[in-house]
């Protein structure tokens, strides 16, 4: 199945996945690299899926505070809930 923390919303909700899902996963890794924090690290896979679905997959605004604006914008775009709003390649 993969690691729940990196699964894109469209895969969790409908089992759909394309290259934009990989961009979502890369965005999550980038988030972790620049913030030094792993999202939902204290939860099991099924708990993560439930929490992500309830939160609409949105990062709390405070999560990107203090980052240079350029990095925050790249991460936000890569982690957009709607795959059409993410980088396309």
PDB file as gemmi writes it, atoms N, CA and C in Angstrom:
CRYST1    1.000    1.000    1.000  90.00  90.00  90.00 P 1                      
ATOM      1  N   UNK A   1       0.799  -1.212   0.000  1.00  0.00           N  
ATOM      2  CA  UNK A   1       0.000   0.000   0.000  1.00  0.00           C  
ATOM      3  C   UNK A   1       0.834   1.265   0.000  1.00  0.00           C  
ATOM      4  N   UNK A   2       1.977   1.242   0.635  1.00  0.00           N  
ATOM      5  CA  UNK A   2       2.787   2.444   0.719  1.00  0.00           C  
ATOM      6  C   UNK A   2       2.717   3.046   2.101  1.00  0.00           C  
ATOM      7  N   UNK A   3       3.401   4.159   2.297  1.00  0.00           N  
ATOM      8  CA  UNK A   3       3.419   4.837   3.584  1.00  0.00           C  
ATOM      9  C   UNK A   3       2.312   5.874   3.604  1.00  0.00           C  
ATOM     10  N   UNK A   4       1.406   5.741   4.548  1.00  0.00           N  
ATOM     11  CA  UNK A   4       0.197   6.568   4.570  1.00  0.00           C  
ATOM     12  C   UNK A   4       0.491   8.063   4.572  1.00  0.00           C  
ATOM     13  N   UNK A   5       1.537   8.493   5.274  1.00  0.00           N  
ATOM     14  CA  UNK A   5       1.840   9.922   5.368  1.00  0.00           C  
ATOM     15  C   UNK A   5       2.110  10.556   4.006  1.00  0.00           C  
ATOM     16  N   UNK A   6       2.501   9.756   3.034  1.00  0.00           N  
ATOM     17  CA  UNK A   6       2.889  10.293   1.727  1.00  0.00           C  
ATOM     18  C   UNK A   6       1.843  10.036   0.637  1.00  0.00           C  
ATOM     19  N   UNK A   7       0.742   9.407   0.986  1.00  0.00           N  
ATOM     20  CA  UNK A   7      -0.290   9.102  -0.007  1.00  0.00           C  
ATOM     21  C   UNK A   7      -1.077  10.360  -0.349  1.00  0.00           C  
ATOM     22  N   UNK A   8      -1.303  10.591  -1.634  1.00  0.00           N  
ATOM     23  CA  UNK A   8      -2.078  11.766  -2.034  1.00  0.00           C  
ATOM     24  C   UNK A   8      -3.562  11.559  -1.751  1.00  0.00           C  
ATOM     25  N   UNK A   9      -4.298  12.651  -1.568  1.00  0.00           N  
ATOM     26  CA  UNK A   9      -5.716  12.552  -1.248  1.00  0.00           C  
ATOM     27  C   UNK A   9      -6.517  11.714  -2.245  1.00  0.00           C  
ATOM     28  N   UNK A  10      -6.231  11.856  -3.520  1.00  0.00           N  
ATOM     29  CA  UNK A  10      -7.015  11.135  -4.531  1.00  0.00           C  
ATOM     30  C   UNK A  10      -6.809   9.623  -4.440  1.00  0.00           C  
ATOM     31  N   UNK A  11      -5.668   9.207  -3.966  1.00  0.00           N  
ATOM     32  CA  UNK A  11      -5.418   7.779  -3.802  1.00  0.00           C  
ATOM     33  C   UNK A  11      -6.155   7.247  -2.572  1.00  0.00           C  
ATOM     34  N   UNK A  12      -6.094   8.011  -1.487  1.00  0.00           N  
ATOM     35  CA  UNK A  12      -6.759   7.594  -0.255  1.00  0.00           C  
ATOM     36  C   UNK A  12      -8.264   7.509  -0.463  1.00  0.00           C  
ATOM     37  N   UNK A  13      -8.821   8.480  -1.143  1.00  0.00           N  
ATOM     38  CA  UNK A  13     -10.282   8.564  -1.281  1.00  0.00           C  
ATOM     39  C   UNK A  13     -10.850   7.699  -2.395  1.00  0.00           C  
ATOM     40  N   UNK A  14     -10.120   7.558  -3.492  1.00  0.00           N  
ATOM     41  CA  UNK A  14     -10.714   6.867  -4.645  1.00  0.00           C  
ATOM     42  C   UNK A  14      -9.799   5.827  -5.284  1.00  0.00           C  
ATOM     43  N   UNK A  15      -8.613   5.641  -4.749  1.00  0.00           N  
ATOM     44  CA  UNK A  15      -7.694   4.669  -5.327  1.00  0.00           C  
ATOM     45  C   UNK A  15      -7.085   5.122  -6.644  1.00  0.00           C  
ATOM     46  N   UNK A  16      -7.211   6.402  -6.972  1.00  0.00           N  
ATOM     47  CA  UNK A  16      -6.661   6.946  -8.224  1.00  0.00           C  
ATOM     48  C   UNK A  16      -5.259   7.492  -7.964  1.00  0.00           C  
ATOM     49  N   UNK A  17      -4.373   7.261  -8.936  1.00  0.00           N  
ATOM     50  CA  UNK A  17      -2.997   7.718  -8.746  1.00  0.00           C  
ATOM     51  C   UNK A  17      -2.358   7.937 -10.110  1.00  0.00           C  
ATOM     52  N   UNK A  18      -1.651   9.046 -10.238  1.00  0.00           N  
ATOM     53  CA  UNK A  18      -0.834   9.291 -11.428  1.00  0.00           C  
ATOM     54  C   UNK A  18       0.421  10.036 -10.967  1.00  0.00           C  
ATOM     55  N   UNK A  19       1.162  10.599 -11.889  1.00  0.00           N  
ATOM     56  CA  UNK A  19       2.430  11.234 -11.519  1.00  0.00           C  
ATOM     57  C   UNK A  19       2.245  12.407 -10.556  1.00  0.00           C  
ATOM     58  N   UNK A  20       1.068  13.017 -10.549  1.00  0.00           N  
ATOM     59  CA  UNK A  20       0.831  14.124  -9.625  1.00  0.00           C  
ATOM     60  C   UNK A  20       0.795  13.634  -8.173  1.00  0.00           C  
ATOM     61  N   UNK A  21       0.465  12.364  -7.988  1.00  0.00           N  
ATOM     62  CA  UNK A  21       0.535  11.774  -6.654  1.00  0.00           C  
ATOM     63  C   UNK A  21       1.972  11.684  -6.179  1.00  0.00           C  
ATOM     64  N   UNK A  22       2.878  11.412  -7.108  1.00  0.00           N  
ATOM     65  CA  UNK A  22       4.301  11.388  -6.763  1.00  0.00           C  
ATOM     66  C   UNK A  22       4.784  12.785  -6.389  1.00  0.00           C  
ATOM     67  N   UNK A  23       4.241  13.796  -7.048  1.00  0.00           N  
ATOM     68  CA  UNK A  23       4.597  15.179  -6.715  1.00  0.00           C  
ATOM     69  C   UNK A  23       4.115  15.501  -5.307  1.00  0.00           C  
ATOM     70  N   UNK A  24       2.931  15.014  -4.951  1.00  0.00           N  
ATOM     71  CA  UNK A  24       2.428  15.197  -3.587  1.00  0.00           C  
ATOM     72  C   UNK A  24       3.405  14.569  -2.585  1.00  0.00           C  
ATOM     73  N   UNK A  25       3.821  13.345  -2.843  1.00  0.00           N  
ATOM     74  CA  UNK A  25       4.752  12.659  -1.939  1.00  0.00           C  
ATOM     75  C   UNK A  25       6.072  13.417  -1.835  1.00  0.00           C  
ATOM     76  N   UNK A  26       6.580  13.909  -2.958  1.00  0.00           N  
ATOM     77  CA  UNK A  26       7.824  14.697  -2.938  1.00  0.00           C  
ATOM     78  C   UNK A  26       7.635  15.990  -2.146  1.00  0.00           C  
ATOM     79  N   UNK A  27       6.471  16.600  -2.282  1.00  0.00           N  
ATOM     80  CA  UNK A  27       6.168  17.806  -1.518  1.00  0.00           C  
ATOM     81  C   UNK A  27       6.186  17.534  -0.028  1.00  0.00           C  
ATOM     82  N   UNK A  28       5.678  16.360   0.362  1.00  0.00           N  
ATOM     83  CA  UNK A  28       5.678  16.007   1.784  1.00  0.00           C  
ATOM     84  C   UNK A  28       7.109  15.780   2.285  1.00  0.00           C  
ATOM     85  N   UNK A  29       7.938  15.142   1.470  1.00  0.00           N  
ATOM     86  CA  UNK A  29       9.341  14.944   1.843  1.00  0.00           C  
ATOM     87  C   UNK A  29      10.039  16.301   1.956  1.00  0.00           C  
ATOM     88  N   UNK A  30       9.780  17.196   1.012  1.00  0.00           N  
ATOM     89  CA  UNK A  30      10.374  18.529   1.063  1.00  0.00           C  
ATOM     90  C   UNK A  30       9.933  19.260   2.331  1.00  0.00           C  
ATOM     91  N   UNK A  31       8.649  19.159   2.670  1.00  0.00           N  
ATOM     92  CA  UNK A  31       8.137  19.753   3.910  1.00  0.00           C  
ATOM     93  C   UNK A  31       8.940  19.240   5.106  1.00  0.00           C  
ATOM     94  N   UNK A  32       9.143  17.935   5.157  1.00  0.00           N  
ATOM     95  CA  UNK A  32       9.884  17.340   6.272  1.00  0.00           C  
ATOM     96  C   UNK A  32      11.334  17.812   6.304  1.00  0.00           C  
ATOM     97  N   UNK A  33      11.940  17.925   5.140  1.00  0.00           N  
ATOM     98  CA  UNK A  33      13.341  18.350   5.072  1.00  0.00           C  
ATOM     99  C   UNK A  33      13.528  19.782   5.558  1.00  0.00           C  
ATOM    100  N   UNK A  34      12.657  20.678   5.127  1.00  0.00           N  
ATOM    101  CA  UNK A  34      12.865  22.089   5.466  1.00  0.00           C  
ATOM    102  C   UNK A  34      12.343  22.447   6.854  1.00  0.00           C  
ATOM    103  N   UNK A  35      11.396  21.676   7.387  1.00  0.00           N  
ATOM    104  CA  UNK A  35      10.881  21.991   8.726  1.00  0.00           C  
ATOM    105  C   UNK A  35      11.523  21.138   9.807  1.00  0.00           C  
ATOM    106  N   UNK A  36      12.106  20.011   9.415  1.00  0.00           N  
ATOM    107  CA  UNK A  36      12.678  19.097  10.397  1.00  0.00           C  
ATOM    108  C   UNK A  36      11.629  18.331  11.176  1.00  0.00           C  
ATOM    109  N   UNK A  37      10.380  18.328  10.681  1.00  0.00           N  
ATOM    110  CA  UNK A  37       9.276  17.657  11.369  1.00  0.00           C  
ATOM    111  C   UNK A  37       8.624  16.633  10.450  1.00  0.00           C  
ATOM    112  N   UNK A  38       8.275  15.494  11.020  1.00  0.00           N  
ATOM    113  CA  UNK A  38       7.542  14.487  10.264  1.00  0.00           C  
ATOM    114  C   UNK A  38       6.073  14.609  10.627  1.00  0.00           C  
ATOM    115  N   UNK A  39       5.262  14.788   9.636  1.00  0.00           N  
ATOM    116  CA  UNK A  39       3.832  14.955   9.863  1.00  0.00           C  
ATOM    117  C   UNK A  39       3.214  13.669  10.393  1.00  0.00           C  
ATOM    118  N   UNK A  40       2.456  13.779  11.451  1.00  0.00           N  
ATOM    119  CA  UNK A  40       1.692  12.662  12.020  1.00  0.00           C  
ATOM    120  C   UNK A  40       2.559  11.459  12.367  1.00  0.00           C  
ATOM    121  N   UNK A  41       3.753  11.716  12.860  1.00  0.00           N  
ATOM    122  CA  UNK A  41       4.699  10.631  13.123  1.00  0.00           C  
ATOM    123  C   UNK A  41       4.259   9.685  14.232  1.00  0.00           C  
ATOM    124  N   UNK A  42       3.375  10.115  15.090  1.00  0.00           N  
ATOM    125  CA  UNK A  42       2.969   9.290  16.229  1.00  0.00           C  
ATOM    126  C   UNK A  42       1.711   8.464  15.977  1.00  0.00           C  
ATOM    127  N   UNK A  43       1.298   8.361  14.732  1.00  0.00           N  
ATOM    128  CA  UNK A  43       0.073   7.635  14.408  1.00  0.00           C  
ATOM    129  C   UNK A  43       0.368   6.440  13.515  1.00  0.00           C  
ATOM    130  N   UNK A  44      -0.476   5.415  13.619  1.00  0.00           N  
ATOM    131  CA  UNK A  44      -0.346   4.243  12.740  1.00  0.00           C  
ATOM    132  C   UNK A  44      -0.908   4.582  11.366  1.00  0.00           C  
ATOM    133  N   UNK A  45      -0.669   3.710  10.399  1.00  0.00           N  
ATOM    134  CA  UNK A  45      -1.128   3.938   9.029  1.00  0.00           C  
ATOM    135  C   UNK A  45      -2.611   4.202   8.923  1.00  0.00           C  
ATOM    136  N   UNK A  46      -3.446   3.380   9.558  1.00  0.00           N  
ATOM    137  CA  UNK A  46      -4.894   3.575   9.460  1.00  0.00           C  
ATOM    138  C   UNK A  46      -5.329   4.856  10.165  1.00  0.00           C  
ATOM    139  N   UNK A  47      -4.669   5.191  11.278  1.00  0.00           N  
ATOM    140  CA  UNK A  47      -4.983   6.438  11.978  1.00  0.00           C  
ATOM    141  C   UNK A  47      -4.611   7.639  11.117  1.00  0.00           C  
ATOM    142  N   UNK A  48      -3.489   7.547  10.432  1.00  0.00           N  
ATOM    143  CA  UNK A  48      -3.048   8.639   9.550  1.00  0.00           C  
ATOM    144  C   UNK A  48      -4.083   8.863   8.457  1.00  0.00           C  
ATOM    145  N   UNK A  49      -4.536   7.796   7.825  1.00  0.00           N  
ATOM    146  CA  UNK A  49      -5.522   7.932   6.745  1.00  0.00           C  
ATOM    147  C   UNK A  49      -6.799   8.597   7.250  1.00  0.00           C  
ATOM    148  N   UNK A  50      -7.245   8.203   8.415  1.00  0.00           N  
ATOM    149  CA  UNK A  50      -8.459   8.797   8.982  1.00  0.00           C  
ATOM    150  C   UNK A  50      -8.255  10.281   9.299  1.00  0.00           C  
ATOM    151  N   UNK A  51      -7.127  10.610   9.924  1.00  0.00           N  
ATOM    152  CA  UNK A  51      -6.842  12.006  10.255  1.00  0.00           C  
ATOM    153  C   UNK A  51      -6.701  12.872   9.008  1.00  0.00           C  
ATOM    154  N   UNK A  52      -6.012  12.358   8.008  1.00  0.00           N  
ATOM    155  CA  UNK A  52      -5.838  13.127   6.770  1.00  0.00           C  
ATOM    156  C   UNK A  52      -7.173  13.375   6.092  1.00  0.00           C  
ATOM    157  N   UNK A  53      -8.023  12.366   6.071  1.00  0.00           N  
ATOM    158  CA  UNK A  53      -9.325  12.524   5.427  1.00  0.00           C  
ATOM    159  C   UNK A  53     -10.174  13.560   6.170  1.00  0.00           C  
ATOM    160  N   UNK A  54     -10.128  13.543   7.490  1.00  0.00           N  
ATOM    161  CA  UNK A  54     -10.903  14.508   8.285  1.00  0.00           C  
ATOM    162  C   UNK A  54     -10.369  15.930   8.152  1.00  0.00           C  
ATOM    163  N   UNK A  55      -9.066  16.078   7.986  1.00  0.00           N  
ATOM    164  CA  UNK A  55      -8.474  17.419   7.916  1.00  0.00           C  
ATOM    165  C   UNK A  55      -8.413  17.937   6.487  1.00  0.00           C  
ATOM    166  N   UNK A  56      -8.959  17.180   5.558  1.00  0.00           N  
ATOM    167  CA  UNK A  56      -8.912  17.528   4.136  1.00  0.00           C  
ATOM    168  C   UNK A  56      -7.472  17.658   3.654  1.00  0.00           C  
ATOM    169  N   UNK A  57      -6.551  16.983   4.331  1.00  0.00           N  
ATOM    170  CA  UNK A  57      -5.147  16.893   3.952  1.00  0.00           C  
ATOM    171  C   UNK A  57      -4.398  18.215   4.071  1.00  0.00           C  
ATOM    172  N   UNK A  58      -5.028  19.247   4.584  1.00  0.00           N  
ATOM    173  CA  UNK A  58      -4.387  20.561   4.666  1.00  0.00           C  
ATOM    174  C   UNK A  58      -3.351  20.596   5.793  1.00  0.00           C  
ATOM    175  N   UNK A  59      -2.224  21.212   5.495  1.00  0.00           N  
ATOM    176  CA  UNK A  59      -1.221  21.459   6.539  1.00  0.00           C  
ATOM    177  C   UNK A  59      -1.701  22.625   7.384  1.00  0.00           C  
ATOM    178  N   UNK A  60      -1.479  22.584   8.684  1.00  0.00           N  
ATOM    179  CA  UNK A  60      -1.827  23.761   9.487  1.00  0.00           C  
ATOM    180  C   UNK A  60      -0.984  24.950   9.010  1.00  0.00           C  
ATOM    181  N   UNK A  61      -1.578  26.135   8.923  1.00  0.00           N  
ATOM    182  CA  UNK A  61      -0.835  27.311   8.436  1.00  0.00           C  
ATOM    183  C   UNK A  61       0.473  27.545   9.189  1.00  0.00           C  
ATOM    184  N   UNK A  62       0.484  27.252  10.466  1.00  0.00           N  
ATOM    185  CA  UNK A  62       1.680  27.484  11.269  1.00  0.00           C  
ATOM    186  C   UNK A  62       2.834  26.576  10.834  1.00  0.00           C  
ATOM    187  N   UNK A  63       2.533  25.472  10.170  1.00  0.00           N  
ATOM    188  CA  UNK A  63       3.567  24.511   9.773  1.00  0.00           C  
ATOM    189  C   UNK A  63       4.603  25.125   8.842  1.00  0.00           C  
ATOM    190  N   UNK A  64       4.218  26.109   8.056  1.00  0.00           N  
ATOM    191  CA  UNK A  64       5.138  26.713   7.089  1.00  0.00           C  
ATOM    192  C   UNK A  64       5.646  28.083   7.529  1.00  0.00           C  
ATOM    193  N   UNK A  65       5.265  28.524   8.722  1.00  0.00           N  
ATOM    194  CA  UNK A  65       5.740  29.814   9.222  1.00  0.00           C  
ATOM    195  C   UNK A  65       7.246  29.788   9.395  1.00  0.00           C  
ATOM    196  N   UNK A  66       7.862  30.880   9.046  1.00  0.00           N  
ATOM    197  CA  UNK A  66       9.300  31.001   9.221  1.00  0.00           C  
ATOM    198  C   UNK A  66      10.106  30.536   8.019  1.00  0.00           C  
ATOM    199  N   UNK A  67       9.446  29.886   7.069  1.00  0.00           N  
ATOM    200  CA  UNK A  67      10.155  29.473   5.851  1.00  0.00           C  
ATOM    201  C   UNK A  67      10.209  30.635   4.876  1.00  0.00           C  
ATOM    202  N   UNK A  68      11.253  30.688   4.044  1.00  0.00           N  
ATOM    203  CA  UNK A  68      11.225  31.688   2.979  1.00  0.00           C  
ATOM    204  C   UNK A  68       9.958  31.492   2.134  1.00  0.00           C  
ATOM    205  N   UNK A  69       9.365  32.589   1.719  1.00  0.00           N  
ATOM    206  CA  UNK A  69       8.089  32.546   0.990  1.00  0.00           C  
ATOM    207  C   UNK A  69       8.157  31.617  -0.225  1.00  0.00           C  
ATOM    208  N   UNK A  70       9.266  31.647  -0.921  1.00  0.00           N  
ATOM    209  CA  UNK A  70       9.430  30.815  -2.116  1.00  0.00           C  
ATOM    210  C   UNK A  70       9.266  29.327  -1.780  1.00  0.00           C  
ATOM    211  N   UNK A  71       9.893  28.885  -0.694  1.00  0.00           N  
ATOM    212  CA  UNK A  71       9.794  27.476  -0.300  1.00  0.00           C  
ATOM    213  C   UNK A  71       8.376  27.126   0.141  1.00  0.00           C  
ATOM    214  N   UNK A  72       7.773  28.020   0.916  1.00  0.00           N  
ATOM    215  CA  UNK A  72       6.409  27.771   1.386  1.00  0.00           C  
ATOM    216  C   UNK A  72       5.455  27.629   0.203  1.00  0.00           C  
ATOM    217  N   UNK A  73       5.602  28.464  -0.817  1.00  0.00           N  
ATOM    218  CA  UNK A  73       4.721  28.399  -1.987  1.00  0.00           C  
ATOM    219  C   UNK A  73       4.922  27.101  -2.773  1.00  0.00           C  
ATOM    220  N   UNK A  74       6.160  26.673  -2.915  1.00  0.00           N  
ATOM    221  CA  UNK A  74       6.445  25.414  -3.613  1.00  0.00           C  
ATOM    222  C   UNK A  74       5.809  24.245  -2.866  1.00  0.00           C  
ATOM    223  N   UNK A  75       5.964  24.219  -1.564  1.00  0.00           N  
ATOM    224  CA  UNK A  75       5.401  23.134  -0.762  1.00  0.00           C  
ATOM    225  C   UNK A  75       3.879  23.154  -0.829  1.00  0.00           C  
ATOM    226  N   UNK A  76       3.275  24.331  -0.691  1.00  0.00           N  
ATOM    227  CA  UNK A  76       1.813  24.429  -0.760  1.00  0.00           C  
ATOM    228  C   UNK A  76       1.288  23.927  -2.100  1.00  0.00           C  
ATOM    229  N   UNK A  77       1.955  24.298  -3.183  1.00  0.00           N  
ATOM    230  CA  UNK A  77       1.493  23.867  -4.506  1.00  0.00           C  
ATOM    231  C   UNK A  77       1.664  22.356  -4.677  1.00  0.00           C  
ATOM    232  N   UNK A  78       2.781  21.811  -4.243  1.00  0.00           N  
ATOM    233  CA  UNK A  78       3.010  20.369  -4.361  1.00  0.00           C  
ATOM    234  C   UNK A  78       2.017  19.575  -3.526  1.00  0.00           C  
ATOM    235  N   UNK A  79       1.556  20.156  -2.414  1.00  0.00           N  
ATOM    236  CA  UNK A  79       0.638  19.455  -1.513  1.00  0.00           C  
ATOM    237  C   UNK A  79      -0.820  19.857  -1.696  1.00  0.00           C  
ATOM    238  N   UNK A  80      -1.142  20.493  -2.808  1.00  0.00           N  
ATOM    239  CA  UNK A  80      -2.536  20.871  -3.057  1.00  0.00           C  
ATOM    240  C   UNK A  80      -3.427  19.630  -3.050  1.00  0.00           C  
ATOM    241  N   UNK A  81      -4.583  19.739  -2.434  1.00  0.00           N  
ATOM    242  CA  UNK A  81      -5.522  18.622  -2.366  1.00  0.00           C  
ATOM    243  C   UNK A  81      -5.999  18.249  -3.768  1.00  0.00           C  
ATOM    244  N   UNK A  82      -6.293  19.233  -4.581  1.00  0.00           N  
ATOM    245  CA  UNK A  82      -6.744  19.000  -5.959  1.00  0.00           C  
ATOM    246  C   UNK A  82      -5.522  18.761  -6.844  1.00  0.00           C  
ATOM    247  N   UNK A  83      -5.393  17.569  -7.449  1.00  0.00           N  
ATOM    248  CA  UNK A  83      -4.215  17.294  -8.275  1.00  0.00           C  
ATOM    249  C   UNK A  83      -4.041  18.255  -9.444  1.00  0.00           C  
ATOM    250  N   UNK A  84      -5.128  18.856  -9.921  1.00  0.00           N  
ATOM    251  CA  UNK A  84      -5.027  19.821 -11.027  1.00  0.00           C  
ATOM    252  C   UNK A  84      -4.338  21.110 -10.593  1.00  0.00           C  
ATOM    253  N   UNK A  85      -4.276  21.349  -9.293  1.00  0.00           N  
ATOM    254  CA  UNK A  85      -3.635  22.569  -8.773  1.00  0.00           C  
ATOM    255  C   UNK A  85      -2.178  22.351  -8.400  1.00  0.00           C  
ATOM    256  N   UNK A  86      -1.717  21.105  -8.476  1.00  0.00           N  
ATOM    257  CA  UNK A  86      -0.309  20.788  -8.205  1.00  0.00           C  
ATOM    258  C   UNK A  86       0.531  21.032  -9.444  1.00  0.00           C  
ATOM    259  N   UNK A  87       1.852  20.965  -9.273  1.00  0.00           N  
ATOM    260  CA  UNK A  87       2.731  20.921 -10.432  1.00  0.00           C  
ATOM    261  C   UNK A  87       2.308  19.693 -11.237  1.00  0.00           C  
ATOM    262  N   UNK A  88       2.327  19.789 -12.540  1.00  0.00           N  
ATOM    263  CA  UNK A  88       1.834  18.707 -13.372  1.00  0.00           C  
ATOM    264  C   UNK A  88       2.924  17.728 -13.797  1.00  0.00           C  
ATOM    265  N   UNK A  89       4.152  18.113 -13.633  1.00  0.00           N  
ATOM    266  CA  UNK A  89       5.283  17.226 -13.949  1.00  0.00           C  
ATOM    267  C   UNK A  89       6.493  17.682 -13.179  1.00  0.00           C  
TER     268      UNK A  89                                                      
END                                                                             
